[in-house]
CSV table of C-alpha atoms and ligand atoms in Angstrom, one decimal:
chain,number,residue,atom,x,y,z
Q,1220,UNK,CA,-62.8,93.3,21.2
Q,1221,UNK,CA,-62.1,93.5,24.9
Q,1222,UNK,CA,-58.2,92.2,26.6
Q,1223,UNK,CA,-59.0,89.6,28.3
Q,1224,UNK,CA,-55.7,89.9,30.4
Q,1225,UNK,CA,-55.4,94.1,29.7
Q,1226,UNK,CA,-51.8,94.7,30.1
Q,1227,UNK,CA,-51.0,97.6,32.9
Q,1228,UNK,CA,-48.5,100.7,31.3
Q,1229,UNK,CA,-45.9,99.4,33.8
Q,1230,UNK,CA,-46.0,95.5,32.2
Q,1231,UNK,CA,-45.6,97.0,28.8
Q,1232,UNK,CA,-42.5,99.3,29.9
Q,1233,UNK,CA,-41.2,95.7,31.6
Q,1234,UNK,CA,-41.7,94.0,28.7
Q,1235,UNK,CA,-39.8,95.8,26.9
Q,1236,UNK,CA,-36.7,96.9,29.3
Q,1237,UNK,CA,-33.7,94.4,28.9
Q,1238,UNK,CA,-33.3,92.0,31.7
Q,1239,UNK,CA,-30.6,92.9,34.0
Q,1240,UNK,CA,-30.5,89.5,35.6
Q,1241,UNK,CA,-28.0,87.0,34.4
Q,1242,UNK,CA,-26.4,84.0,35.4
Q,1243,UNK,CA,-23.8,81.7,34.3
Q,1244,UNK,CA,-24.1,78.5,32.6
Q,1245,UNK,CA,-21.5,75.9,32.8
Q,1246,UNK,CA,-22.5,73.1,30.0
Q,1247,UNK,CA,-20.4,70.0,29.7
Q,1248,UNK,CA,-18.4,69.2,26.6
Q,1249,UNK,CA,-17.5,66.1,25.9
Q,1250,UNK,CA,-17.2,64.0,22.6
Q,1251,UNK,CA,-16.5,60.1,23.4
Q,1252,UNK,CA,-15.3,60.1,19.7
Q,1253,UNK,CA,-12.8,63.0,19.9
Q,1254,UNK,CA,-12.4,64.0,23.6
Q,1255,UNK,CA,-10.3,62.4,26.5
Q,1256,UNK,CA,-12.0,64.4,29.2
Q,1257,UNK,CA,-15.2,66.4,29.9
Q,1258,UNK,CA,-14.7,70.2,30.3
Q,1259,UNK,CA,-16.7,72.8,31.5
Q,1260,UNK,CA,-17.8,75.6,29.0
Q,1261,UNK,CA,-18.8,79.3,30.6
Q,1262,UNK,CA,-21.4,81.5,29.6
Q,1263,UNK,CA,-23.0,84.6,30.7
Q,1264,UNK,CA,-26.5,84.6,30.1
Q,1265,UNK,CA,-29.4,87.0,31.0
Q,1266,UNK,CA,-32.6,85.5,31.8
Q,1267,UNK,CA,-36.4,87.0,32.7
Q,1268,UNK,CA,-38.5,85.2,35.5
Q,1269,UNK,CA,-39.8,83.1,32.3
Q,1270,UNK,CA,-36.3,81.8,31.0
Q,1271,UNK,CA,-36.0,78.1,31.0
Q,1272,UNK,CA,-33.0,76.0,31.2
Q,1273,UNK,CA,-33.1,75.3,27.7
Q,1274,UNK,CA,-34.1,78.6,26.2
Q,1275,UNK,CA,-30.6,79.8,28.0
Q,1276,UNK,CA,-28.9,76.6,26.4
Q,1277,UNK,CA,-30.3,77.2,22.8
Q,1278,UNK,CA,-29.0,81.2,23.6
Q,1279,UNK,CA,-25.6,80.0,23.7
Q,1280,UNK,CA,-26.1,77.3,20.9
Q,1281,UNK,CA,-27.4,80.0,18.3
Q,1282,UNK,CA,-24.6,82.9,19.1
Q,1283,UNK,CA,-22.0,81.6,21.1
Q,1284,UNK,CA,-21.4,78.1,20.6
Q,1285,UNK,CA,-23.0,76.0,17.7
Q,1286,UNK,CA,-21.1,72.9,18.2
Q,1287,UNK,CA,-23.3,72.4,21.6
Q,1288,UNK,CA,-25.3,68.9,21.6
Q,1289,UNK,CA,-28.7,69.0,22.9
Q,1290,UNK,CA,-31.5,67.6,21.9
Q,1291,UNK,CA,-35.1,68.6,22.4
Q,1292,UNK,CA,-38.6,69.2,20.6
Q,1293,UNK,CA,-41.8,69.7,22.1
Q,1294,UNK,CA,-40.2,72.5,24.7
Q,1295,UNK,CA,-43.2,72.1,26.9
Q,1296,UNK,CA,-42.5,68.8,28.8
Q,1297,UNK,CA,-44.3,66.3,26.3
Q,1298,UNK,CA,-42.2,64.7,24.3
Q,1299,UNK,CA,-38.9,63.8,26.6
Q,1300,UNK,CA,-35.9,64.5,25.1
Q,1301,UNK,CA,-34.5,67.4,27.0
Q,1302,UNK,CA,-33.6,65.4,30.3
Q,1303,UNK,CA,-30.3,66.1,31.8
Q,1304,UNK,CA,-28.9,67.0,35.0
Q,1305,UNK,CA,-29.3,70.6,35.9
Q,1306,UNK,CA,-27.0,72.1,39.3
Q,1307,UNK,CA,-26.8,68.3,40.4
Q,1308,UNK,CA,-30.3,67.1,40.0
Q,1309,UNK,CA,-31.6,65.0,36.9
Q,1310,UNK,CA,-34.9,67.6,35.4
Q,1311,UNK,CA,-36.6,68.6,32.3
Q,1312,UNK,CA,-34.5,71.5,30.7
Q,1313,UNK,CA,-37.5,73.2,29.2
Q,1314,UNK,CA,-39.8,72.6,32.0
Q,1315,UNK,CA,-37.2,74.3,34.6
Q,1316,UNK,CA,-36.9,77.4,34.7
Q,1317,UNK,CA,-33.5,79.6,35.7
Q,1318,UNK,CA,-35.8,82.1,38.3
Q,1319,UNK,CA,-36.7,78.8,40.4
Q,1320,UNK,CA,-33.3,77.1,40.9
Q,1321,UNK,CA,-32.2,80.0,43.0
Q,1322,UNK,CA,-28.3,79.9,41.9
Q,1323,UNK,CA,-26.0,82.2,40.0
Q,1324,UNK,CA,-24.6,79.2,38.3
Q,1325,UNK,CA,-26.5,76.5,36.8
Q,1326,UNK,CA,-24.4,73.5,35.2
Q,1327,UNK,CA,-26.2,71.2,32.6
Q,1328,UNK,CA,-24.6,68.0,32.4
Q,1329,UNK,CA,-26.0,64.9,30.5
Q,1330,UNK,CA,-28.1,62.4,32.2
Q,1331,UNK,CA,-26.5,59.6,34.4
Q,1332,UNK,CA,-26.9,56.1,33.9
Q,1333,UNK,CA,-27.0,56.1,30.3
Q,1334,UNK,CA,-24.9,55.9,27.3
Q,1335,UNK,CA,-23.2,59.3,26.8
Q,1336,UNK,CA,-23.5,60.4,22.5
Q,1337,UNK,CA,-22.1,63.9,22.9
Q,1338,UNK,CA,-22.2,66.9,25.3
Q,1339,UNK,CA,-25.7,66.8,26.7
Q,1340,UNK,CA,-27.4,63.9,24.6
Q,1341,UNK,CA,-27.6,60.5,25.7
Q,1342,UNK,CA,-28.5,57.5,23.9
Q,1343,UNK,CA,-32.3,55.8,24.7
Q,1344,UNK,CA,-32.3,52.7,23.2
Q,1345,UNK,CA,-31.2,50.6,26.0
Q,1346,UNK,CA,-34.4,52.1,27.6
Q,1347,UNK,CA,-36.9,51.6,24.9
Q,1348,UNK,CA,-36.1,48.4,24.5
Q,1349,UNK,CA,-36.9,47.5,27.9
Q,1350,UNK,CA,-39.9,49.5,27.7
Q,1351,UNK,CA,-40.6,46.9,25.0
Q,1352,UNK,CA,-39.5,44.3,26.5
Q,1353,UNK,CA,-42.2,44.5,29.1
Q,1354,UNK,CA,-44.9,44.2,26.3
Q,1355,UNK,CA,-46.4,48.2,26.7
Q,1356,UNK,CA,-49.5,47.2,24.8
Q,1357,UNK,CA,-52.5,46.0,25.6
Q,1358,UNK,CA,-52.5,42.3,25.2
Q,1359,UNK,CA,-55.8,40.4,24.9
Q,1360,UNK,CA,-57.2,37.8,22.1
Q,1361,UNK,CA,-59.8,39.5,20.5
Q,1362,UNK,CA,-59.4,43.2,19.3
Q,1363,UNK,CA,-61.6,46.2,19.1
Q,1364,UNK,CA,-61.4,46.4,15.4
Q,1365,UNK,CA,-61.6,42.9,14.3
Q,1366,UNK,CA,-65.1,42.1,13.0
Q,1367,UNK,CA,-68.2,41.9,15.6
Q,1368,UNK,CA,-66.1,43.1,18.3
Q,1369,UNK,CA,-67.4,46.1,20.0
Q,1370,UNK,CA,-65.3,48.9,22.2
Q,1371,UNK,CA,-63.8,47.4,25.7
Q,1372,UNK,CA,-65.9,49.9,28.1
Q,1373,UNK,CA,-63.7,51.3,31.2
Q,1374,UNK,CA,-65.4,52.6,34.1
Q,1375,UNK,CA,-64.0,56.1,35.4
Q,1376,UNK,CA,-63.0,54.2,38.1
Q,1377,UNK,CA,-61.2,51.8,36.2
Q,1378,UNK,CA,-59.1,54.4,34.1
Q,1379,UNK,CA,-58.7,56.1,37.7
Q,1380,UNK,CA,-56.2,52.4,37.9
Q,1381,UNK,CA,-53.9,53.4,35.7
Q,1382,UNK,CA,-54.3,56.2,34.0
Q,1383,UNK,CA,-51.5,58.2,36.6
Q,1384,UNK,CA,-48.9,55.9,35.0
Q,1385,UNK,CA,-50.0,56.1,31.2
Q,1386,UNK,CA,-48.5,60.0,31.6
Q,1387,UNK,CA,-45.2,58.6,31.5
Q,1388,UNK,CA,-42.9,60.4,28.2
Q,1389,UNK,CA,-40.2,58.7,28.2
Q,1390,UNK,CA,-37.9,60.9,29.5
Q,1391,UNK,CA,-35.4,58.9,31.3
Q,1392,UNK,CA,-35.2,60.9,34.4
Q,1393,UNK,CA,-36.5,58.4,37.0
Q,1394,UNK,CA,-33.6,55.8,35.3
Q,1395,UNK,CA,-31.5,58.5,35.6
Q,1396,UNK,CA,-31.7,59.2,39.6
Q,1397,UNK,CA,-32.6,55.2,40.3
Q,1398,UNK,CA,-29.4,54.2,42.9
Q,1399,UNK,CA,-29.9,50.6,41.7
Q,1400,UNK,CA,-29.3,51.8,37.9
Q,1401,UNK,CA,-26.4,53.2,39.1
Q,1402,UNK,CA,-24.6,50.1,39.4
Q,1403,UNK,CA,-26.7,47.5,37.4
Q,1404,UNK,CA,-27.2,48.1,33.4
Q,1405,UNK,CA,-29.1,45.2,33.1
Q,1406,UNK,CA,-32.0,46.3,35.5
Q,1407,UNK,CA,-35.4,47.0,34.0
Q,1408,UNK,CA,-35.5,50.4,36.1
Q,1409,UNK,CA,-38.5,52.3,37.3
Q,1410,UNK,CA,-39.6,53.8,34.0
Q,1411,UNK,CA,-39.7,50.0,32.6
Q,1412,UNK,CA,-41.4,48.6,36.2
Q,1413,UNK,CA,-44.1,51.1,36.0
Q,1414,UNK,CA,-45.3,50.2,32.6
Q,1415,UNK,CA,-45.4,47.1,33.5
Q,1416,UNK,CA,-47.6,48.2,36.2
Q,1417,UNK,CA,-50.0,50.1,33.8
Q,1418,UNK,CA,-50.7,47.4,31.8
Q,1419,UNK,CA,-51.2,45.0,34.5
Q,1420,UNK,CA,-53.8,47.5,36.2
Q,1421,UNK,CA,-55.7,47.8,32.6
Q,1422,UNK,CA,-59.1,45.6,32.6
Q,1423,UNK,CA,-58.9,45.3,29.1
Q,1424,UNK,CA,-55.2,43.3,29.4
Q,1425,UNK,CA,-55.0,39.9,29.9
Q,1426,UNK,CA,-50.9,40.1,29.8
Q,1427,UNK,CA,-50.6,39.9,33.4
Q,1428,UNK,CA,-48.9,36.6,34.0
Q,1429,UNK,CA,-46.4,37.1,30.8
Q,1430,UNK,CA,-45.2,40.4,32.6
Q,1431,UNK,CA,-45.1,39.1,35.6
Q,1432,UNK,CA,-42.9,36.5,34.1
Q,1433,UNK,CA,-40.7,38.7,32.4
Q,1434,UNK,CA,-39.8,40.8,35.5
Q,1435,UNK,CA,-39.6,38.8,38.2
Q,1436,UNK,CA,-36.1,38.5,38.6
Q,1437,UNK,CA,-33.1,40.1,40.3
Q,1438,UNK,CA,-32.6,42.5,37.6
Q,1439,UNK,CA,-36.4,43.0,37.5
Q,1440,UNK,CA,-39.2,43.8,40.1
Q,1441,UNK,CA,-36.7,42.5,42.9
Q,1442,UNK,CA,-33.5,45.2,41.9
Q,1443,UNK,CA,-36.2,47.8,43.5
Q,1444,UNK,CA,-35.6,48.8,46.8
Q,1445,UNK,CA,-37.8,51.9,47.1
Q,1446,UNK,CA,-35.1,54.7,47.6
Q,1447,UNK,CA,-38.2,56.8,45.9
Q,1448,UNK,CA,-35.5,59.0,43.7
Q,1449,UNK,CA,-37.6,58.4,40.7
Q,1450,UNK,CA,-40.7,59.7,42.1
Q,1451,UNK,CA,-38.7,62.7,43.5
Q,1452,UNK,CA,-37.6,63.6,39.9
Q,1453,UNK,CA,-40.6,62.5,37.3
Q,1454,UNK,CA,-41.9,65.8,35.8
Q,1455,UNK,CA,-45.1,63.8,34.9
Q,1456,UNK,CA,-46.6,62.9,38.4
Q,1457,UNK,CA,-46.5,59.3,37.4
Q,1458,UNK,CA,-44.8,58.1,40.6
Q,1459,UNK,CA,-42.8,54.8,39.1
Q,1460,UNK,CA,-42.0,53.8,43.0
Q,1461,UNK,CA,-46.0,53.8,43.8
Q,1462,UNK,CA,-46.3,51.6,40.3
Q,1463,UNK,CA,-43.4,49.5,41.2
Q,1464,UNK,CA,-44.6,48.3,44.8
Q,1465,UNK,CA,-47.8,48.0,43.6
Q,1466,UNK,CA,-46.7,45.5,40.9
Q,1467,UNK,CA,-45.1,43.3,43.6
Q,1468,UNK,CA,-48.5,43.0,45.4
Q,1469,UNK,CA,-49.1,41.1,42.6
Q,1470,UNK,CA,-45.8,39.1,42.7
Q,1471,UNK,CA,-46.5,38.2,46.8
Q,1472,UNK,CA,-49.9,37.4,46.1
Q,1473,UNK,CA,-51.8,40.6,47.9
Q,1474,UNK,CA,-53.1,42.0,45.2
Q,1475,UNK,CA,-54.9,40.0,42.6
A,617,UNK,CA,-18.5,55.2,20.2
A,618,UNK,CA,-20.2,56.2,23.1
A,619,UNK,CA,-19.5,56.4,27.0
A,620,UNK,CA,-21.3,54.8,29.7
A,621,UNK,CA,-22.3,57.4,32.2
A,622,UNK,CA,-23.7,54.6,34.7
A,623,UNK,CA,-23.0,56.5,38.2
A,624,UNK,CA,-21.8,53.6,39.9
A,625,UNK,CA,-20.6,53.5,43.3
A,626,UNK,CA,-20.4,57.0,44.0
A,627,UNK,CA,-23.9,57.8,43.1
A,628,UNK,CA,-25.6,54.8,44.1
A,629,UNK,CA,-24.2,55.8,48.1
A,630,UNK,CA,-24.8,59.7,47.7
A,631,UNK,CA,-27.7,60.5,49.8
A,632,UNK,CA,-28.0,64.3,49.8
A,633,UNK,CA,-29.6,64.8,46.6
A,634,UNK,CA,-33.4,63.3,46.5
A,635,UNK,CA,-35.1,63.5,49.8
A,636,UNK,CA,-35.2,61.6,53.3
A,637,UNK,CA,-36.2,58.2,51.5
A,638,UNK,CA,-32.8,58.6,49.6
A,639,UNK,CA,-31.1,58.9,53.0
A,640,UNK,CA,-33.3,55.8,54.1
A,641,UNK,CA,-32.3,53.7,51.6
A,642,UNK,CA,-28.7,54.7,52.2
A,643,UNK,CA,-29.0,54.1,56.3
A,644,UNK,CA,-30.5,50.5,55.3
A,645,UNK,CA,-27.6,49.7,53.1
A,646,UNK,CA,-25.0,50.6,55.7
A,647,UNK,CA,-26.9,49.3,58.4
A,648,UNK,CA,-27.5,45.9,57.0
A,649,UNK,CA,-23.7,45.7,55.7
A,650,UNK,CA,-22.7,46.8,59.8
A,651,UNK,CA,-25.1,44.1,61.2
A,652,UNK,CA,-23.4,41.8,58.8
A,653,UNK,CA,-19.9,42.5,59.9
A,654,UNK,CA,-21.5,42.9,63.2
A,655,UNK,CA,-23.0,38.9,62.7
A,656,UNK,CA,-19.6,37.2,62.0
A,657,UNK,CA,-17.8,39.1,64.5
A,658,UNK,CA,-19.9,37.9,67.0
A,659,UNK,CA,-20.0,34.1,65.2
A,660,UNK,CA,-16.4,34.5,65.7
A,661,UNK,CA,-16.6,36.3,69.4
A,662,UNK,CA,-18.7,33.4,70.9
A,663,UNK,CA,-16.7,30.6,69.2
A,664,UNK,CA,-14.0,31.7,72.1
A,665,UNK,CA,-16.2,29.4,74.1
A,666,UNK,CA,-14.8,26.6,72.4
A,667,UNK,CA,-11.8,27.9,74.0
A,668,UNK,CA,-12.8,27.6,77.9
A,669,UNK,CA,-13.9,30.4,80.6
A,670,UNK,CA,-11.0,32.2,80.6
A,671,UNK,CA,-11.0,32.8,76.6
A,672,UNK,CA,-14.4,33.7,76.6
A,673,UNK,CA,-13.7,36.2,79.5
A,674,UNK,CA,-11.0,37.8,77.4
A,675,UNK,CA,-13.4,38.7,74.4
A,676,UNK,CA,-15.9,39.4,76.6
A,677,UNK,CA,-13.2,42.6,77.6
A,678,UNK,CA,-12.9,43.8,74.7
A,679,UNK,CA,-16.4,45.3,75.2
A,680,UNK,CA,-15.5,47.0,78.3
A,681,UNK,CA,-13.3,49.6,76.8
A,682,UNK,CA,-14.4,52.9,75.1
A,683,UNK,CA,-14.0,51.2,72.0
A,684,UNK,CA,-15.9,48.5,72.4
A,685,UNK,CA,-18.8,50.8,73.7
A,686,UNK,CA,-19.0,52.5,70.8
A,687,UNK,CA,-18.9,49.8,69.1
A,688,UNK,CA,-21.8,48.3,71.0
A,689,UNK,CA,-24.0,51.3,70.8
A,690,UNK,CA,-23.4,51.7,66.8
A,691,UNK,CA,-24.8,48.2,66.7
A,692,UNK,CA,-28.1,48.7,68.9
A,693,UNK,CA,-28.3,51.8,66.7
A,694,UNK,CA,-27.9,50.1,63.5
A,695,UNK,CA,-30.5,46.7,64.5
A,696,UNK,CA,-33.1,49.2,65.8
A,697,UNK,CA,-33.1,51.7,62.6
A,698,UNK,CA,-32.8,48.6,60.4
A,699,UNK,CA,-35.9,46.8,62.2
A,700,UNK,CA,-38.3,50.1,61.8
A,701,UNK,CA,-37.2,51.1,58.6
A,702,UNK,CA,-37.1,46.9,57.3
A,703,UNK,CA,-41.3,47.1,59.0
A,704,UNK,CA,-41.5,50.3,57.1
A,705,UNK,CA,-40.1,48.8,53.8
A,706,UNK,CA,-42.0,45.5,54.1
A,707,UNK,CA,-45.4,47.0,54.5
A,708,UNK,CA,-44.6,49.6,51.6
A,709,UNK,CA,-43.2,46.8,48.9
A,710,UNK,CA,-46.1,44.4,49.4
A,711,UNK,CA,-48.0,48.0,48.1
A,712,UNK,CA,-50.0,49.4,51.6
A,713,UNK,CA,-50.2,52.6,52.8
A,714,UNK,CA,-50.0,54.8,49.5
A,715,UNK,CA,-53.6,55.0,49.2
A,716,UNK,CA,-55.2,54.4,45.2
A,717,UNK,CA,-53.4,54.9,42.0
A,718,UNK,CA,-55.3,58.1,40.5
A,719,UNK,CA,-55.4,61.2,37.9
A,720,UNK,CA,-52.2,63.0,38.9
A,721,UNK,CA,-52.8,67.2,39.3
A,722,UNK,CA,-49.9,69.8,39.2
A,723,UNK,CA,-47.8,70.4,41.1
A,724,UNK,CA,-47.5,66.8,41.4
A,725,UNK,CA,-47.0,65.5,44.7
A,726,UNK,CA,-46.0,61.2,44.3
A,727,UNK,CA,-47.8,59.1,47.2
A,728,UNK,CA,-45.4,57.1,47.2
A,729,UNK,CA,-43.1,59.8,49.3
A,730,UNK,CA,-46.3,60.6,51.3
A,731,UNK,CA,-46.3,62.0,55.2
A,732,UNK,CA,-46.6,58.2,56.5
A,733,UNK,CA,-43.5,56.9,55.0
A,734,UNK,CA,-41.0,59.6,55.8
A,735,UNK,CA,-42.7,59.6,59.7
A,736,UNK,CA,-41.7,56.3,59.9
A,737,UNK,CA,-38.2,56.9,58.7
A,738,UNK,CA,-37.8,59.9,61.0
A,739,UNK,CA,-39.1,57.8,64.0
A,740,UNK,CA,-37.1,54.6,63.2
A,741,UNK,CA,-34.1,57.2,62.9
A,742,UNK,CA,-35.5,58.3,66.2
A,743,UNK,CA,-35.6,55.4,68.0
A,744,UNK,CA,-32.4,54.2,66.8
A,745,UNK,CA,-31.3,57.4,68.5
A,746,UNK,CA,-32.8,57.0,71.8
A,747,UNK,CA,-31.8,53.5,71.9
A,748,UNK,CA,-28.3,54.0,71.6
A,749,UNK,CA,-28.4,56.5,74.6
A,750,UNK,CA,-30.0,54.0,76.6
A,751,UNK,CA,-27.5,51.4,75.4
A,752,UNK,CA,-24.6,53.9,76.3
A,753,UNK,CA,-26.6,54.8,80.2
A,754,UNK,CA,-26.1,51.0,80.7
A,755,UNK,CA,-22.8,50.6,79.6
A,756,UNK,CA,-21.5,53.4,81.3
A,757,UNK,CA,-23.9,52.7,84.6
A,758,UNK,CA,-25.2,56.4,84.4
O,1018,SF4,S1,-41.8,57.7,34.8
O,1018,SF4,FE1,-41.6,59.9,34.8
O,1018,SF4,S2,-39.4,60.3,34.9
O,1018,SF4,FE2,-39.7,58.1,34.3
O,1018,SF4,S3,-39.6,58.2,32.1
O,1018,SF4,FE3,-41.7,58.3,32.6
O,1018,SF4,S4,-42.2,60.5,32.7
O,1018,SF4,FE4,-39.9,60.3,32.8
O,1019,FES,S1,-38.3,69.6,24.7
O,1019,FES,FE1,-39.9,68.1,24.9
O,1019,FES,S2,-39.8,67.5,27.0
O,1019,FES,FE2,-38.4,69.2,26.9
């Protein structure tokens, strides 16, 4: 059978040659059961133009260090555990690669703005329970699979409504880089908001006024005020600052 | 036991990491904080009336030093970057000028952070600019 993609002699010898680039990776250390202060651990570690942040983690996890924590799954940006902040910036550890950050040293700290477990892993249940809090279902009185009931049809166009915010993993990085989150713990934050949002935009709910309900307060809709950091960082495209003022058409009565 | 690793202060005021709108939204805070200061100060300023002429006459010198210039210009700044970027704000939070909600494609590039909206920051900065020169050509009768 035919290569589809046949390899040139020169890709095979650079396959196989040793990389010669490397970089060093600071991680943070810190155990809130055991530690006092955060430190900085130092690795060398060589990477190819395909090396992700997390491949170089898990590197230094499997023959340097095993007591790193760091938690991931999917390693290709589905399942949203591998958020932290790389050089500064909160990002996807598997879905960054070393090549494009353009820096000798890359530091992985945890996320921001949430509840520290150990090294690199944060906790997500203050964040799932507001994502449940806001009711991320759709809510309606009769159900597709109770008896006589048939399918709720969707237009293309009415999918096109929501369907940019229903790509939303859970990751935590737009909570993470949210200035308002920064000083308020009880906010709902934009991952929560723009839930909200896709529901509310979903013809088949009828939830909109109990959402509404729910976050139209000062720690809710109103905490928002559009810095756009947690559109800047969501590796999905699901732009929670576009969801969020959106939902507040609803609130001032623009949108219906 | 875990640690909060809520940013606070310190992160919520950092502007250089996420783009012009971050800087925005860091301008407006300071802005509106100024133009509160700014507000009482001048509550307090024209309360000298109370006073008589010659009390009033004596704040109204303050202004007329260096000082006070600067002062004066920070604050035309500050009202005319807080009034663009406050028209700017308003229009975006009641959810116009993003366009429609649809499929997202890689590279993703969010509306919400479209051309429109960081124009009108960089021309409310702008303005803000140009009025505080023209503030400072009167002041100084240049
Ligand atoms: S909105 Fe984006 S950044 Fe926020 S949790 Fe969902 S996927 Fe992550
Ligand atoms: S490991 Fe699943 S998103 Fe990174």
């Amino acid at each position: 059978m035919a290569a589809i993609f046949p390899v040139s002699s020169q890709e095979k010898h650079e396959k196989t040659k040793p990389s010669t680039k490397s970089i060093t990776l600071r991680i943070s250390k810190f155990n809130p059961g055991k530690d006092h202060a955060t430190t900085f651990l130092e690795f060398p570690v060589s990477y190819e133009k395909w090396t992700t942040v997390l491949d170089a983690i898990l590197e230094v996890k499997n023959y340097h260090d095993h007591s790193i924590g760091v938690r991931y799954s999917c390693r290709q940006a589905m399942c949203g555990s591998c958020g932290m902040i790389i050089n500064g910036k909160p990002k996807l550890a598997c879905f960054t690669k070393i090549s494009e950050l353009d820096s000798d040293v890359v530091t992985v700290e945890p996320m921001n703005n949430f509840p520290l477990i150990r090294d690199l892993v944060v906790g997500f249940e203050r964040m799932f329970s507001t994502h449940k809090r806001i009711k991320p279902y759709i809510i309606r009185e009769d159900s597709e699979i109770s008896s006589g009931a048939k399918e709720f049809l969707q237009t293309p166009e009415d999918v096109e409504k929501y369907i940019q915010f229903s790509g939303c993993i859970k990751c935590g990085l737009c909570n993470s880089a949210c200035p308002t989150m920064a000083v308020d713990s009880t906010f709902i934050g934009p991952q929560g908001l723009a839930q909200a949002y896709r529901y509310i935009a979903d013809n088949r709910d009828q939830g909109k006024d109990e959402r509404l309900r729910i976050i139209d307060e000062r720690h809710g809709i109103w905490g928002c005020h559009f810095a756009g950091s947690c559109s800047q960082v969501c590796p999905k495209g699901v732009d929670p600052a576009m969801g969020i003022q959106l939902l507040r058409g609803y609130l001032l009565g623009y949108r219906k | 036991m875990e640690k909060d690793r809520k940013e606070g202060i310190k992160g919520m005021a950092n502007p250089g990491r996420y783009g012009i709108e971050r800087v925005a939204y860091w301008l407006m805070r300071i802005t509106g904080l100024g133009l509160l200061v700014y507000f009482i100060g001048h509550i307090y300023e024209t309360s000298s009336l109370l006073d008589g002429k010659a009390a009033w006459n004596s704040m109204l010198e303050l202004t007329q030093t260096t000082e006070g210039h600067i002062f004066l210009a920070l604050v035309i700044g500050m009202c005319v970057f807080h009034t663009g970027n406050g028209i700017r704000l308003m229009i975006a939070e009641a959810g116009f000028g993003f366009g429609k909600a649809r499929r997202p494609d890689y590279p993703y590039t969010p509306s919400s952070l479209n051309m429109k909206n960081k124009l009108c920051i960089y021309v409310s900065i702008g303005l803000a600019a140009l009025a505080m020169m023209y503030g400072l050509g009167v002041m100084y009768d240049v």
